[in-house]
Tab-separated table of C-alpha atoms in Angstrom:
chain	number	residue	atom	x	y	z
A	1	UNK	CA	-233.623	38.531	-22.546
A	2	UNK	CA	-230.736	35.743	-23.882
A	3	UNK	CA	-231.405	32.286	-24.882
A	4	UNK	CA	-231.020	29.445	-22.495
A	5	UNK	CA	-228.717	28.044	-24.683
A	6	UNK	CA	-226.326	31.200	-24.698
A	7	UNK	CA	-225.977	30.808	-20.635
A	8	UNK	CA	-222.347	28.992	-19.323
A	9	UNK	CA	-223.226	25.083	-18.415
A	10	UNK	CA	-221.102	25.813	-15.728
A	11	UNK	CA	-220.655	28.811	-13.037
A	12	UNK	CA	-216.912	29.294	-12.644
A	13	UNK	CA	-215.732	27.976	-8.898
A	14	UNK	CA	-215.319	30.337	-5.897
A	15	UNK	CA	-211.756	31.243	-5.346
A	16	UNK	CA	-211.618	30.032	-1.950
A	17	UNK	CA	-212.670	26.368	-3.570
A	18	UNK	CA	-209.831	26.846	-5.847
A	19	UNK	CA	-207.839	27.701	-3.689
A	20	UNK	CA	-208.425	24.653	-1.156
A	21	UNK	CA	-208.284	22.223	-3.731
A	22	UNK	CA	-204.592	23.568	-4.757
A	23	UNK	CA	-203.905	23.160	-0.823
A	24	UNK	CA	-205.793	19.479	-1.199
A	25	UNK	CA	-202.968	18.206	-4.066
A	26	UNK	CA	-200.416	19.845	-2.588
A	27	UNK	CA	-201.189	18.189	0.531
A	28	UNK	CA	-201.826	14.384	-1.748
A	29	UNK	CA	-198.326	15.265	-3.259
A	30	UNK	CA	-196.478	15.741	-0.079
A	31	UNK	CA	-197.854	12.501	1.791
A	32	UNK	CA	-199.512	14.848	4.524
A	33	UNK	CA	-202.961	14.000	4.708
A	34	UNK	CA	-202.548	10.158	4.077
A	35	UNK	CA	-200.600	9.321	6.052
A	36	UNK	CA	-202.405	7.751	8.969
A	37	UNK	CA	-201.874	9.716	12.551
A	38	UNK	CA	-199.531	7.742	14.807
A	39	UNK	CA	-201.327	6.940	18.467
A	40	UNK	CA	-199.542	8.658	21.580
A	41	UNK	CA	-197.311	7.735	23.462
A	42	UNK	CA	-199.867	6.649	26.040
A	43	UNK	CA	-202.232	4.615	23.789
A	44	UNK	CA	-199.103	2.896	22.058
A	45	UNK	CA	-197.942	1.450	25.655
A	46	UNK	CA	-201.459	0.593	25.935
A	47	UNK	CA	-201.427	-1.712	23.593
A	48	UNK	CA	-198.590	-3.019	23.156
A	49	UNK	CA	-198.671	-4.122	27.140
A	50	UNK	CA	-202.286	-5.749	26.008
A	51	UNK	CA	-200.732	-7.447	22.917
A	52	UNK	CA	-197.647	-8.911	24.797
A	53	UNK	CA	-200.034	-10.122	27.560
A	54	UNK	CA	-201.808	-12.052	24.755
A	55	UNK	CA	-199.354	-13.854	23.196
A	56	UNK	CA	-197.114	-14.478	26.843
A	57	UNK	CA	-197.265	-18.024	26.558
A	58	UNK	CA	-195.979	-18.338	22.982
A	59	UNK	CA	-193.475	-15.521	23.884
A	60	UNK	CA	-192.203	-17.627	27.025
A	61	UNK	CA	-191.776	-20.579	24.793
A	62	UNK	CA	-189.356	-19.234	22.784
A	63	UNK	CA	-187.199	-17.206	24.903
A	64	UNK	CA	-185.995	-20.329	26.505
A	65	UNK	CA	-184.410	-21.506	23.619
A	66	UNK	CA	-181.642	-18.718	23.225
A	67	UNK	CA	-181.427	-18.856	27.368
A	68	UNK	CA	-180.759	-22.829	26.549
A	69	UNK	CA	-177.878	-21.716	24.034
A	70	UNK	CA	-175.903	-19.112	26.206
A	71	UNK	CA	-175.600	-21.917	28.563
A	72	UNK	CA	-171.936	-23.394	27.153
A	73	UNK	CA	-170.606	-19.563	27.438
A	74	UNK	CA	-170.579	-19.077	31.267
A	75	UNK	CA	-169.334	-22.838	31.207
A	76	UNK	CA	-166.601	-21.762	29.434
A	77	UNK	CA	-166.101	-18.660	31.772
A	78	UNK	CA	-166.492	-21.056	34.967
A	79	UNK	CA	-163.745	-23.895	33.671
A	80	UNK	CA	-161.007	-21.300	32.923
A	81	UNK	CA	-161.839	-19.941	36.516
A	82	UNK	CA	-160.580	-23.722	38.382
A	83	UNK	CA	-157.198	-23.482	39.463
A	84	UNK	CA	-156.132	-27.318	37.356
A	85	UNK	CA	-152.683	-27.927	38.313
A	86	UNK	CA	-153.013	-31.344	36.635
A	87	UNK	CA	-154.497	-31.184	33.777
A	88	UNK	CA	-154.706	-26.696	32.906
A	89	UNK	CA	-153.759	-26.577	29.293
A	90	UNK	CA	-156.782	-29.231	28.602
A	91	UNK	CA	-158.429	-26.566	31.446
A	92	UNK	CA	-157.261	-23.894	28.830
A	93	UNK	CA	-158.562	-24.976	25.831
A	94	UNK	CA	-161.826	-26.872	27.177
A	95	UNK	CA	-162.225	-23.158	28.509
A	96	UNK	CA	-161.821	-21.562	25.318
A	97	UNK	CA	-163.924	-23.809	23.015
A	98	UNK	CA	-166.562	-24.081	25.543
A	99	UNK	CA	-166.676	-19.576	25.666
A	100	UNK	CA	-166.604	-20.042	21.107
A	101	UNK	CA	-169.572	-22.278	21.131
A	102	UNK	CA	-171.526	-20.371	23.764
A	103	UNK	CA	-170.783	-17.096	21.469
A	104	UNK	CA	-171.403	-18.202	18.122
A	105	UNK	CA	-175.301	-20.511	19.706
A	106	UNK	CA	-175.712	-17.020	21.354
A	107	UNK	CA	-175.513	-14.942	18.222
A	108	UNK	CA	-177.219	-16.858	16.252
A	109	UNK	CA	-180.315	-18.075	18.567
A	110	UNK	CA	-180.513	-13.912	18.748
A	111	UNK	CA	-181.835	-13.115	15.343
A	112	UNK	CA	-183.674	-16.409	15.361
A	113	UNK	CA	-185.377	-15.525	18.476
A	114	UNK	CA	-185.652	-11.366	17.277
A	115	UNK	CA	-187.468	-13.510	14.213
A	116	UNK	CA	-189.801	-15.428	15.905
A	117	UNK	CA	-190.899	-13.580	18.707
A	118	UNK	CA	-191.902	-11.173	15.023
A	119	UNK	CA	-193.396	-13.522	13.197
A	120	UNK	CA	-195.261	-15.080	16.417
A	121	UNK	CA	-197.144	-11.531	16.947
A	122	UNK	CA	-198.498	-11.362	13.173
A	123	UNK	CA	-199.346	-15.304	12.980
A	124	UNK	CA	-201.155	-15.077	15.763
A	125	UNK	CA	-204.683	-13.239	13.515
A	126	UNK	CA	-203.415	-16.054	11.517
A	127	UNK	CA	-203.365	-18.775	13.792
A	128	UNK	CA	-200.295	-20.616	12.151
A	129	UNK	CA	-198.874	-23.126	14.865
A	130	UNK	CA	-195.310	-22.926	16.753
A	131	UNK	CA	-193.920	-24.990	14.304
A	132	UNK	CA	-194.699	-23.234	11.477
A	133	UNK	CA	-193.329	-19.990	12.995
A	134	UNK	CA	-190.128	-21.554	13.840
A	135	UNK	CA	-189.303	-23.068	10.245
A	136	UNK	CA	-189.699	-19.446	9.010
A	137	UNK	CA	-187.470	-17.684	11.755
A	138	UNK	CA	-184.712	-20.478	10.656
A	139	UNK	CA	-185.204	-19.761	7.031
A	140	UNK	CA	-185.307	-15.330	8.049
A	141	UNK	CA	-181.463	-16.146	9.448
A	142	UNK	CA	-179.567	-14.991	6.989
A	143	UNK	CA	-181.784	-12.822	5.086
A	144	UNK	CA	-181.939	-10.790	8.395
A	145	UNK	CA	-178.091	-10.999	9.252
A	146	UNK	CA	-177.581	-9.279	5.358
A	147	UNK	CA	-179.900	-6.811	6.425
A	148	UNK	CA	-177.656	-6.167	9.536
A	149	UNK	CA	-174.724	-6.306	7.857
A	150	UNK	CA	-175.879	-3.365	5.086
A	151	UNK	CA	-177.068	-1.431	7.685
A	152	UNK	CA	-173.829	-1.435	9.915
A	153	UNK	CA	-172.020	-0.113	6.652
A	154	UNK	CA	-174.770	2.567	6.353
A	155	UNK	CA	-174.111	3.247	10.078
A	156	UNK	CA	-170.053	2.820	9.602
A	157	UNK	CA	-170.438	5.389	6.835
A	158	UNK	CA	-173.115	8.264	8.325
A	159	UNK	CA	-169.590	8.687	11.443
A	160	UNK	CA	-167.331	8.948	8.334
A	161	UNK	CA	-167.421	12.564	8.855
A	162	UNK	CA	-165.194	12.902	11.693
A	163	UNK	CA	-162.185	11.350	9.973
A	164	UNK	CA	-161.350	14.489	8.709
A	165	UNK	CA	-160.855	16.098	11.764
A	166	UNK	CA	-159.081	12.621	13.080
A	167	UNK	CA	-156.632	12.499	10.639
A	168	UNK	CA	-155.843	16.386	10.357
A	169	UNK	CA	-154.527	15.924	14.522
A	170	UNK	CA	-152.932	12.684	13.669
A	171	UNK	CA	-150.723	14.152	10.957
A	172	UNK	CA	-149.427	17.149	12.711
A	173	UNK	CA	-149.377	17.167	15.959
A	174	UNK	CA	-146.935	19.806	16.901
A	175	UNK	CA	-148.795	22.241	14.598
A	176	UNK	CA	-150.804	24.765	17.431
A	177	UNK	CA	-152.722	26.581	13.914
A	178	UNK	CA	-153.424	23.125	12.263
A	179	UNK	CA	-154.246	21.980	16.028
A	180	UNK	CA	-156.992	24.013	16.374
A	181	UNK	CA	-157.984	23.456	12.574
A	182	UNK	CA	-158.409	19.971	13.547
A	183	UNK	CA	-160.419	20.357	16.461
A	184	UNK	CA	-163.017	22.428	14.619
A	185	UNK	CA	-162.904	19.736	11.676
A	186	UNK	CA	-163.565	17.665	14.597
A	187	UNK	CA	-166.237	19.055	16.529
A	188	UNK	CA	-168.074	20.385	13.300
A	189	UNK	CA	-167.806	15.826	11.724
A	190	UNK	CA	-168.949	15.704	14.968
A	191	UNK	CA	-172.205	17.329	15.174
A	192	UNK	CA	-173.018	15.592	11.502
A	193	UNK	CA	-171.688	12.020	12.525
A	194	UNK	CA	-173.926	12.219	14.987
A	195	UNK	CA	-176.994	13.972	13.151
A	196	UNK	CA	-176.689	11.222	10.007
A	197	UNK	CA	-176.479	8.320	12.887
A	198	UNK	CA	-180.001	8.863	14.611
A	199	UNK	CA	-181.268	9.950	11.307
A	200	UNK	CA	-179.602	6.075	10.078
A	201	UNK	CA	-180.152	4.100	12.675
A	202	UNK	CA	-184.443	4.595	13.421
A	203	UNK	CA	-184.419	5.332	9.715
A	204	UNK	CA	-183.002	2.084	8.557
A	205	UNK	CA	-184.234	0.525	12.087
A	206	UNK	CA	-187.969	-1.562	10.703
A	207	UNK	CA	-186.045	-2.913	7.429
A	208	UNK	CA	-186.375	-6.786	9.295
A	209	UNK	CA	-189.976	-6.004	9.576
A	210	UNK	CA	-190.074	-5.190	6.280
A	211	UNK	CA	-188.274	-8.487	5.233
A	212	UNK	CA	-190.430	-10.629	8.239
A	213	UNK	CA	-194.123	-9.893	7.445
A	214	UNK	CA	-193.824	-8.062	3.739
A	215	UNK	CA	-191.337	-10.767	2.643
A	216	UNK	CA	-188.928	-7.829	0.574
A	217	UNK	CA	-185.638	-8.548	-0.056
A	218	UNK	CA	-182.422	-6.515	1.977
A	219	UNK	CA	-181.992	-3.425	-0.292
A	220	UNK	CA	-185.864	-3.128	-1.037
A	221	UNK	CA	-186.503	-3.270	2.518
A	222	UNK	CA	-183.842	-1.065	3.564
A	223	UNK	CA	-185.605	1.658	1.154
A	224	UNK	CA	-188.377	0.502	2.075
A	225	UNK	CA	-187.794	1.640	5.919
A	226	UNK	CA	-186.520	4.499	5.149
A	227	UNK	CA	-189.270	6.103	2.901
A	228	UNK	CA	-191.997	4.335	5.773
A	229	UNK	CA	-190.250	6.863	8.819
A	230	UNK	CA	-189.666	9.529	6.485
A	231	UNK	CA	-191.510	13.095	7.310
A	232	UNK	CA	-192.172	11.311	10.387
A	233	UNK	CA	-188.885	11.151	11.814
A	234	UNK	CA	-189.098	12.600	14.998
A	235	UNK	CA	-192.168	11.471	16.322
A	236	UNK	CA	-191.667	8.402	15.876
A	237	UNK	CA	-188.126	8.337	17.704
A	238	UNK	CA	-190.636	9.770	20.584
A	239	UNK	CA	-192.307	6.557	20.453
A	240	UNK	CA	-189.400	4.272	19.292
A	241	UNK	CA	-187.088	6.079	22.368
A	242	UNK	CA	-189.179	5.943	25.750
A	243	UNK	CA	-190.798	2.378	25.904
A	244	UNK	CA	-187.151	1.329	25.460
A	245	UNK	CA	-186.075	3.359	28.213
A	246	UNK	CA	-188.589	2.112	30.479
A	247	UNK	CA	-187.498	-0.874	29.869
A	248	UNK	CA	-183.603	-0.150	29.913
A	249	UNK	CA	-184.076	0.829	33.301
A	250	UNK	CA	-186.250	-2.240	34.489
A	251	UNK	CA	-183.463	-4.121	33.247
A	252	UNK	CA	-180.491	-2.547	34.713
A	253	UNK	CA	-182.854	-2.970	38.265
A	254	UNK	CA	-182.700	-6.480	37.204
A	255	UNK	CA	-179.138	-6.997	36.809
A	256	UNK	CA	-178.005	-4.888	39.686
A	257	UNK	CA	-180.824	-7.001	41.819
A	258	UNK	CA	-178.753	-10.286	40.817
A	259	UNK	CA	-175.388	-9.362	41.204
A	260	UNK	CA	-176.279	-8.269	44.841
A	261	UNK	CA	-178.237	-11.743	45.131
A	262	UNK	CA	-175.777	-13.474	44.343
A	263	UNK	CA	-173.025	-12.060	45.870
A	264	UNK	CA	-174.426	-12.383	48.761
A	265	UNK	CA	-174.184	-16.234	48.089
A	266	UNK	CA	-170.366	-16.516	47.173
A	267	UNK	CA	-169.855	-14.625	50.333
A	268	UNK	CA	-171.382	-16.904	52.320
A	269	UNK	CA	-170.319	-20.325	50.462
A	270	UNK	CA	-166.581	-19.404	49.943
A	271	UNK	CA	-165.246	-21.952	51.660
A	272	UNK	CA	-166.997	-24.440	50.143
A	273	UNK	CA	-165.274	-24.001	46.198
A	274	UNK	CA	-168.052	-26.272	44.599
A	275	UNK	CA	-170.966	-24.556	45.765
A	276	UNK	CA	-169.346	-20.905	44.839
A	277	UNK	CA	-168.494	-22.091	41.071
A	278	UNK	CA	-171.893	-23.583	40.760
A	279	UNK	CA	-173.274	-19.946	42.256
A	280	UNK	CA	-170.690	-18.006	39.335
A	281	UNK	CA	-172.234	-20.371	36.689
A	282	UNK	CA	-175.732	-19.827	37.537
A	283	UNK	CA	-174.729	-15.539	38.311
A	284	UNK	CA	-173.688	-15.103	34.450
A	285	UNK	CA	-176.368	-17.477	32.637
A	286	UNK	CA	-179.213	-15.630	34.763
A	287	UNK	CA	-176.678	-11.834	33.514
A	288	UNK	CA	-177.534	-13.391	30.427
A	289	UNK	CA	-180.866	-14.899	30.469
A	290	UNK	CA	-182.591	-11.541	31.747
A	291	UNK	CA	-182.805	-8.926	29.014
A	292	UNK	CA	-184.384	-11.813	27.388
A	293	UNK	CA	-187.087	-11.624	29.641
A	294	UNK	CA	-187.549	-8.309	28.829
A	295	UNK	CA	-187.044	-8.530	25.118
A	296	UNK	CA	-190.708	-9.918	23.761
A	297	UNK	CA	-191.699	-6.151	25.756
A	298	UNK	CA	-190.018	-4.217	23.331
A	299	UNK	CA	-190.787	-6.504	20.374
A	300	UNK	CA	-194.126	-5.574	21.046
A	301	UNK	CA	-193.856	-1.501	21.355
A	302	UNK	CA	-191.322	-2.053	17.688
A	303	UNK	CA	-194.558	-4.277	16.110
A	304	UNK	CA	-196.975	-2.456	17.550
A	305	UNK	CA	-195.664	1.126	16.065
A	306	UNK	CA	-194.701	-0.763	12.910
A	307	UNK	CA	-198.120	-1.661	12.532
A	308	UNK	CA	-199.113	1.993	13.004
A	309	UNK	CA	-196.332	3.721	10.200
A	310	UNK	CA	-197.356	0.997	8.049
A	311	UNK	CA	-201.582	2.513	8.407
A	312	UNK	CA	-202.043	-0.812	9.627
């Protein structure tokens, strides 16, 4: 009998255990098992509704500001509708000035409002005061704007595949053969551009969240957003787009009802010019204000999905 010291210290692992270890290493290498499973659509919507309900008052306090900031725009439009026979030139200047001021304020406050709504949901767990959140939202206007510019460039580059077909069709419109080739190139390029557009539009969507919540630079935030959605694009797209379709449909219904309501009022008071002008002003203001009442719902679903993507 062989001495104990001559026996092997460890027995070889069975083949099925070796194969399991190799598969485990493969999955870990490609981040399949370490990624947390995204919630299903029902869970995402339920969590978003609960989050939005919990912070409804704070969100309403935020969206009041872009509504107030948008007042100059409909005011300028209404001034332009007035028949100023004596000071018509002055009326046009006032109309243009108020409309331009309103457009600038709407653009700036829209970035601030989105920042503030996101930071409100994040800061609620840390019990940050509203002034601190608003100040942080102001400080992030320029970085978020820069991210939007960079993302816009990426989106623009994604539609370049349609250019060859357009150029070929424009250069020689009389040639049937070239026209056929340009049509094929435009069709194929359009499909490629659509795929790239959808891919990068969603993959870069959470760059501003990376900047706002994780304080990453613009380029780093875009790269992190691309990595965040990678390998989960289709599931993320499903969870991202369905709530927006629901909220957009509700918004369109609200805008339609708003238009019918004010149209009936204008018809009733059409002989009273001052009241008609006021009603037109209110109708324009309501059309600008209504989307902001749906913004907290969109931000809540996006925030919930971002937290699921980051495994938090």
